[in-house]
Amino acid sequence: MNHSVPPLKLGVCGLGTVASGLIELITQNPARISERAGRPLSITRIASRTPRPARMPAHAEFSTDLAALIDDPEVDVVVELIGGVEPAHSLIERALELGKPVVTANKEVLARHGDALFLRASARGVPIGFEASVGGGIPIIKAVRESLGGDEISRIVGIVNGTTNFILSRMDEDGASFEDALAEAKALGYAEAVPDYDIEGVDAAHKVAILASLAWGIPFDVGEVHMQGIAGIDRDDLAFARRLGYVVRHLGLAQKAETHIETCVFPALVPKSNLLGSVCGVTNAVEVTSRALGKSLFIGAGAGALPTANSVLSDVLDIANGRSVKRLPSHGRERVADSQSCATYYLRAQADDKTGVLARLTDLLAGQGIGIDALLQPEIDAALGSPSAASIVLITHATEESRMRQAVSRIQAIPEIRGPVSLIRVFEGE
Amino acid sequence: MNHSVPPLKLGVCGLGTVASGLIELITQNPARISERAGRPLSITRIASRTPRPARMPAHAEFSTDLAALIDDPEVDVVVELIGGVEPAHSLIERALELGKPVVTANKEVLARHGDALFLRASARGVPIGFEASVGGGIPIIKAVRESLGGDEISRIVGIVNGTTNFILSRMDEDGASFEDALAEAKALGYAEAVPDYDIEGVDAAHKVAILASLAWGIPFDVGEVHMQGIAGIDRDDLAFARRLGYVVRHLGLAQKAETHIETCVFPALVPKSNLLGSVCGVTNAVEVTSRALGKSLFIGAGAGALPTANSVLSDVLDIANGRSVKRLPSHGRERVADSQSCATYYLRAQADDKTGVLARLTDLLAGQGIGIDALLQPEIDAALGSPSAASIVLITHATEESRMRQAVSRIQAIPEIRGPVSLIRVFEGE
């Protein structure tokens, strides 16, 4: 450690689990952390709207005045761990205005206001660290921006929401219902403050927007991410998927098409043999396809106090060592467009009179020009027991999503069809 | 791109596959690369003892005088891609002496002379980039040094040699013999100049020495890495392993014990359900276990011109942007010691008279205090056909390696035992 370098003083906004994790990581072994930072590193000030915590770092001042923390000349770097759009967004803006580097775990603020914030940061010549915003403890931001900085990325796909992956894993491995698995996720503290954000895919969409912006220099825009959650997934679908050699995973996808960038989040049938299909529980996994490297896969803790805090800390160490990325690449040529690419689909319908309905259903698909790649055999069907005894399960040939959805609404209109028809995209991972 | 920043001029030593890959990456899209570098980036000089290549970057000067390239004041950064210890080592030393940053893919030079080189680099305040030295295109050096810089690593284990993994995959999937799989690896250009380095584990040992040094600040010392190659692995072992629920992988392992660091490379039975067991062909995979993150897994192209060149390029981009790590952490408290930790073992012996020998063998193990966890049933044995008809295959309880090896030499001395006894460590991955 170079003692001639002045210490770096952190101000931490927010006192949730990630902030507690950060305090733990920094105070556990201060000598080691300062050695890695190349200078003494300390948390001098903490602010939160909630009461003072039991455990506070020595010499840190606590207050409920968030704005005062930003303005405090004793604070060199602002660590924003409040979450949500406001006041987090305004606090980050203010910190940048004052020329202070910012570290944030806030994917929502970045996905909504990233462009303006990075413009401001760039104008003041200060970095924004946001490793913790995607993939929890996985260093995917650094990998995409630095390690793959000279490569040409064609696709990023992965499991970027631990809660939905936990729910799908529980439904698959233990046959839990969606409701029971969600309740368990909440009990274990995996479901975030607003669980709808996870279940409906909003959280994953924020992360996809951030990754797409980094990979291709397009504007941060979560509004362009085609979003589909996991609330419609039934445990019967997981059982049928398994018999067809697949597992169901909630994927975030950003890929470069010829003229545009496609971004979407959706539940998908993933082959069991694919590594993404092996990722269970709250673990996250991101696969990057690029020209030089081919496929690279990053797997690790997608959530939790210490993993996320470690990502925050790695940004702080980069700032302390003066090695942060200060610019965002700005190509700006590509446009985001809604996905119209073809995919194969898994379709499940329940019918009163299976034999008759099957013929009508396949006729209807044929009439729409949708081919059938696989039809689940009745003996497998029967093995699943009576609740699914009248299920028709098939996998289509590659079809446009709009055409597929049109066909589903016609199938839904067949009088003998009971309940909603399941439609899940198949992601072969090729 | 900031045009007020002077261009960064590279001198490339060596003209093998990685150098060709680097030239391709830099010249393919110079505008993009310069934008990522934050300044114009060019290869101004190339030197190699072999003839001038067909494809040379425009404006680059070629010569066979490696030393002159280092000394050329027009060369800002030296990229060493020769391989082998000398003259690579002397060239790197000379470049550092002149205060020039160095980027190298040379694991052997680092594993043997890393400490002296980093001391010299530190004294001159210049970085040595070596992302390409471990894991090919996987950004494992950056992950360990930067992303996990504030974390406490307890273990690093992985598949760090693509050649041996390719050979084991071919033997496993296609029943190829070791010799045929090696010949195929050579034909495909996967086996390195000296294939013994791969097969005997020397290459993997270099990489383990580098990772251990980064993780715990211990001296680079490949001599301390306990080394075991794959030449003794028979395809029968792979077939039996598969029936027991395992695959065979060649692993590099560095882990922190209570009083010391253990480093070793060895073939191991890995459970099929473990992600390391799913990694096939020349792909590399490194799993890092740390206090904050738990397990993180990095999977990607372990070799090849473009993946390795991308790692070289990422170091160059870090240098261009002034964000290289300039210091190595120096804890220096831990010592490397030979592994005396317990492990379970797979043992296979071929016998003329199986029934009689089995009793003697198990008696012998019991006499050494080695328990048996699983014994392969004869019906499974028979299913493999006549060549293995008299095989005795078992998995032991956790046992010290020295005791296990002692037992094996006694088993080997039983007159009815035919050929060598196979002993392979089991790595459960917990």
Short mmCIF file of N, CA and C in Angstrom, two decimals, chain B residues 291-344:
data_model
loop_
_atom_site.label_atom_id
_atom_site.label_comp_id
_atom_site.label_asym_id
_atom_site.label_seq_id
_atom_site.Cartn_x
_atom_site.Cartn_y
_atom_site.Cartn_z
N ARG B 291 -15.10 -16.43 -0.37
CA ARG B 291 -15.96 -16.18 0.79
C ARG B 291 -17.24 -15.44 0.41
N ALA B 292 -17.13 -14.35 -0.31
CA ALA B 292 -18.32 -13.56 -0.62
C ALA B 292 -19.16 -14.19 -1.73
N LEU B 293 -18.54 -14.72 -2.74
CA LEU B 293 -19.28 -15.18 -3.93
C LEU B 293 -19.70 -16.64 -3.89
N GLY B 294 -19.10 -17.42 -3.00
CA GLY B 294 -19.35 -18.86 -3.10
C GLY B 294 -18.65 -19.35 -4.35
N LYS B 295 -19.38 -20.10 -5.19
CA LYS B 295 -18.74 -20.64 -6.39
C LYS B 295 -19.05 -19.79 -7.62
N SER B 296 -18.01 -19.45 -8.37
CA SER B 296 -18.17 -18.78 -9.65
C SER B 296 -17.50 -19.66 -10.70
N LEU B 297 -18.14 -19.75 -11.86
CA LEU B 297 -17.61 -20.63 -12.89
C LEU B 297 -17.45 -19.87 -14.20
N PHE B 298 -16.29 -20.00 -14.80
CA PHE B 298 -15.97 -19.31 -16.04
C PHE B 298 -15.66 -20.36 -17.10
N ILE B 299 -16.43 -20.39 -18.17
CA ILE B 299 -16.26 -21.41 -19.20
C ILE B 299 -16.06 -20.73 -20.55
N GLY B 300 -15.11 -21.21 -21.36
CA GLY B 300 -14.93 -20.61 -22.67
C GLY B 300 -13.84 -21.29 -23.47
N ALA B 301 -13.52 -20.68 -24.60
CA ALA B 301 -12.52 -21.24 -25.51
C ALA B 301 -11.16 -21.22 -24.83
N GLY B 302 -10.58 -22.41 -24.63
CA GLY B 302 -9.33 -22.51 -23.90
C GLY B 302 -8.09 -22.34 -24.76
N ALA B 303 -8.28 -22.35 -26.06
CA ALA B 303 -7.14 -22.25 -26.95
C ALA B 303 -7.62 -21.71 -28.29
N GLY B 304 -6.70 -21.60 -29.23
CA GLY B 304 -7.07 -21.12 -30.56
C GLY B 304 -6.58 -19.72 -30.80
N ALA B 305 -6.36 -19.39 -32.06
CA ALA B 305 -5.77 -18.11 -32.44
C ALA B 305 -6.59 -16.93 -31.94
N LEU B 306 -7.87 -16.87 -32.33
CA LEU B 306 -8.66 -15.68 -32.00
C LEU B 306 -8.98 -15.54 -30.52
N PRO B 307 -9.39 -16.62 -29.83
CA PRO B 307 -9.66 -16.45 -28.39
C PRO B 307 -8.43 -15.97 -27.62
N THR B 308 -7.27 -16.58 -27.87
CA THR B 308 -6.07 -16.17 -27.14
C THR B 308 -5.68 -14.75 -27.55
N ALA B 309 -5.81 -14.45 -28.85
CA ALA B 309 -5.49 -13.10 -29.31
C ALA B 309 -6.43 -12.07 -28.67
N ASN B 310 -7.67 -12.45 -28.44
CA ASN B 310 -8.60 -11.50 -27.79
C ASN B 310 -8.15 -11.17 -26.38
N SER B 311 -7.60 -12.18 -25.68
CA SER B 311 -7.09 -11.91 -24.34
C SER B 311 -5.89 -10.97 -24.40
N VAL B 312 -5.01 -11.17 -25.39
CA VAL B 312 -3.88 -10.26 -25.59
C VAL B 312 -4.41 -8.85 -25.86
N LEU B 313 -5.41 -8.77 -26.74
CA LEU B 313 -5.97 -7.47 -27.11
C LEU B 313 -6.61 -6.78 -25.89
N SER B 314 -7.26 -7.57 -25.03
CA SER B 314 -7.90 -6.94 -23.85
C SER B 314 -6.83 -6.33 -22.94
N ASP B 315 -5.67 -6.96 -22.85
CA ASP B 315 -4.57 -6.37 -22.08
C ASP B 315 -4.07 -5.08 -22.74
N VAL B 316 -3.98 -5.12 -24.07
CA VAL B 316 -3.53 -3.92 -24.80
C VAL B 316 -4.53 -2.78 -24.59
N LEU B 317 -5.82 -3.09 -24.63
CA LEU B 317 -6.85 -2.06 -24.42
C LEU B 317 -6.77 -1.49 -23.00
N ASP B 318 -6.49 -2.35 -22.02
CA ASP B 318 -6.32 -1.87 -20.65
C ASP B 318 -5.13 -0.91 -20.56
N ILE B 319 -4.04 -1.27 -21.24
CA ILE B 319 -2.86 -0.40 -21.23
C ILE B 319 -3.17 0.93 -21.93
N ALA B 320 -3.84 0.84 -23.07
CA ALA B 320 -4.18 2.05 -23.83
C ALA B 320 -5.04 2.99 -23.01
N ASN B 321 -5.94 2.41 -22.20
CA ASN B 321 -6.84 3.21 -21.38
C ASN B 321 -6.27 3.54 -20.00
N GLY B 322 -5.05 3.09 -19.76
CA GLY B 322 -4.42 3.38 -18.47
C GLY B 322 -5.10 2.71 -17.30
N ARG B 323 -5.70 1.53 -17.55
CA ARG B 323 -6.40 0.90 -16.43
C ARG B 323 -5.83 -0.48 -16.08
N SER B 324 -4.57 -0.71 -16.42
CA SER B 324 -3.94 -1.99 -16.06
C SER B 324 -3.69 -2.07 -14.57
N VAL B 325 -3.70 -3.29 -14.06
CA VAL B 325 -3.26 -3.52 -12.69
C VAL B 325 -1.74 -3.44 -12.70
N LYS B 326 -1.18 -2.58 -11.87
CA LYS B 326 0.28 -2.40 -11.91
C LYS B 326 0.99 -3.14 -10.80
N ARG B 327 0.27 -3.45 -9.72
CA ARG B 327 0.91 -4.17 -8.63
C ARG B 327 0.38 -5.60 -8.57
N LEU B 328 1.18 -6.47 -8.02
CA LEU B 328 0.69 -7.79 -7.63
C LEU B 328 0.49 -7.73 -6.13
N PRO B 329 -0.57 -8.34 -5.61
CA PRO B 329 -0.73 -8.37 -4.17
C PRO B 329 0.42 -9.16 -3.55
N SER B 330 0.92 -8.71 -2.43
CA SER B 330 2.02 -9.45 -1.82
C SER B 330 1.68 -9.73 -0.37
N HIS B 331 1.10 -10.89 -0.14
CA HIS B 331 0.84 -11.30 1.23
C HIS B 331 2.07 -12.07 1.72
N GLY B 332 2.37 -13.10 0.95
CA GLY B 332 3.61 -13.82 1.21
C GLY B 332 3.63 -14.60 2.51
N ARG B 333 2.48 -14.72 3.16
CA ARG B 333 2.50 -15.45 4.43
C ARG B 333 2.38 -16.95 4.20
N GLU B 334 1.55 -17.31 3.22
CA GLU B 334 1.33 -18.73 3.01
C GLU B 334 2.51 -19.39 2.30
N ARG B 335 2.65 -20.68 2.56
CA ARG B 335 3.66 -21.46 1.87
C ARG B 335 2.96 -22.54 1.07
N VAL B 336 3.57 -22.90 -0.03
CA VAL B 336 3.04 -23.99 -0.82
C VAL B 336 3.55 -25.30 -0.21
N ALA B 337 2.72 -26.27 -0.09
CA ALA B 337 3.17 -27.55 0.42
C ALA B 337 2.56 -28.66 -0.41
N ASP B 338 3.21 -29.79 -0.42
CA ASP B 338 2.72 -30.92 -1.18
C ASP B 338 1.41 -31.37 -0.56
N SER B 339 0.48 -31.76 -1.43
CA SER B 339 -0.84 -32.16 -0.95
C SER B 339 -0.75 -33.42 -0.10
N GLN B 340 -1.22 -33.34 1.12
CA GLN B 340 -1.37 -34.55 1.93
C GLN B 340 -2.82 -34.70 2.34
N SER B 341 -3.70 -33.95 1.65
CA SER B 341 -5.11 -34.02 2.02
C SER B 341 -5.70 -35.35 1.56
N CYS B 342 -6.78 -35.73 2.19
CA CYS B 342 -7.43 -37.01 1.87
C CYS B 342 -8.31 -36.87 0.66
N ALA B 343 -8.44 -37.93 -0.09
CA ALA B 343 -9.36 -37.96 -1.22
C ALA B 343 -9.87 -39.39 -1.36
N THR B 344 -11.00 -39.53 -2.04
CA THR B 344 -11.43 -40.87 -2.38
C THR B 344 -10.79 -41.22 -3.72
#
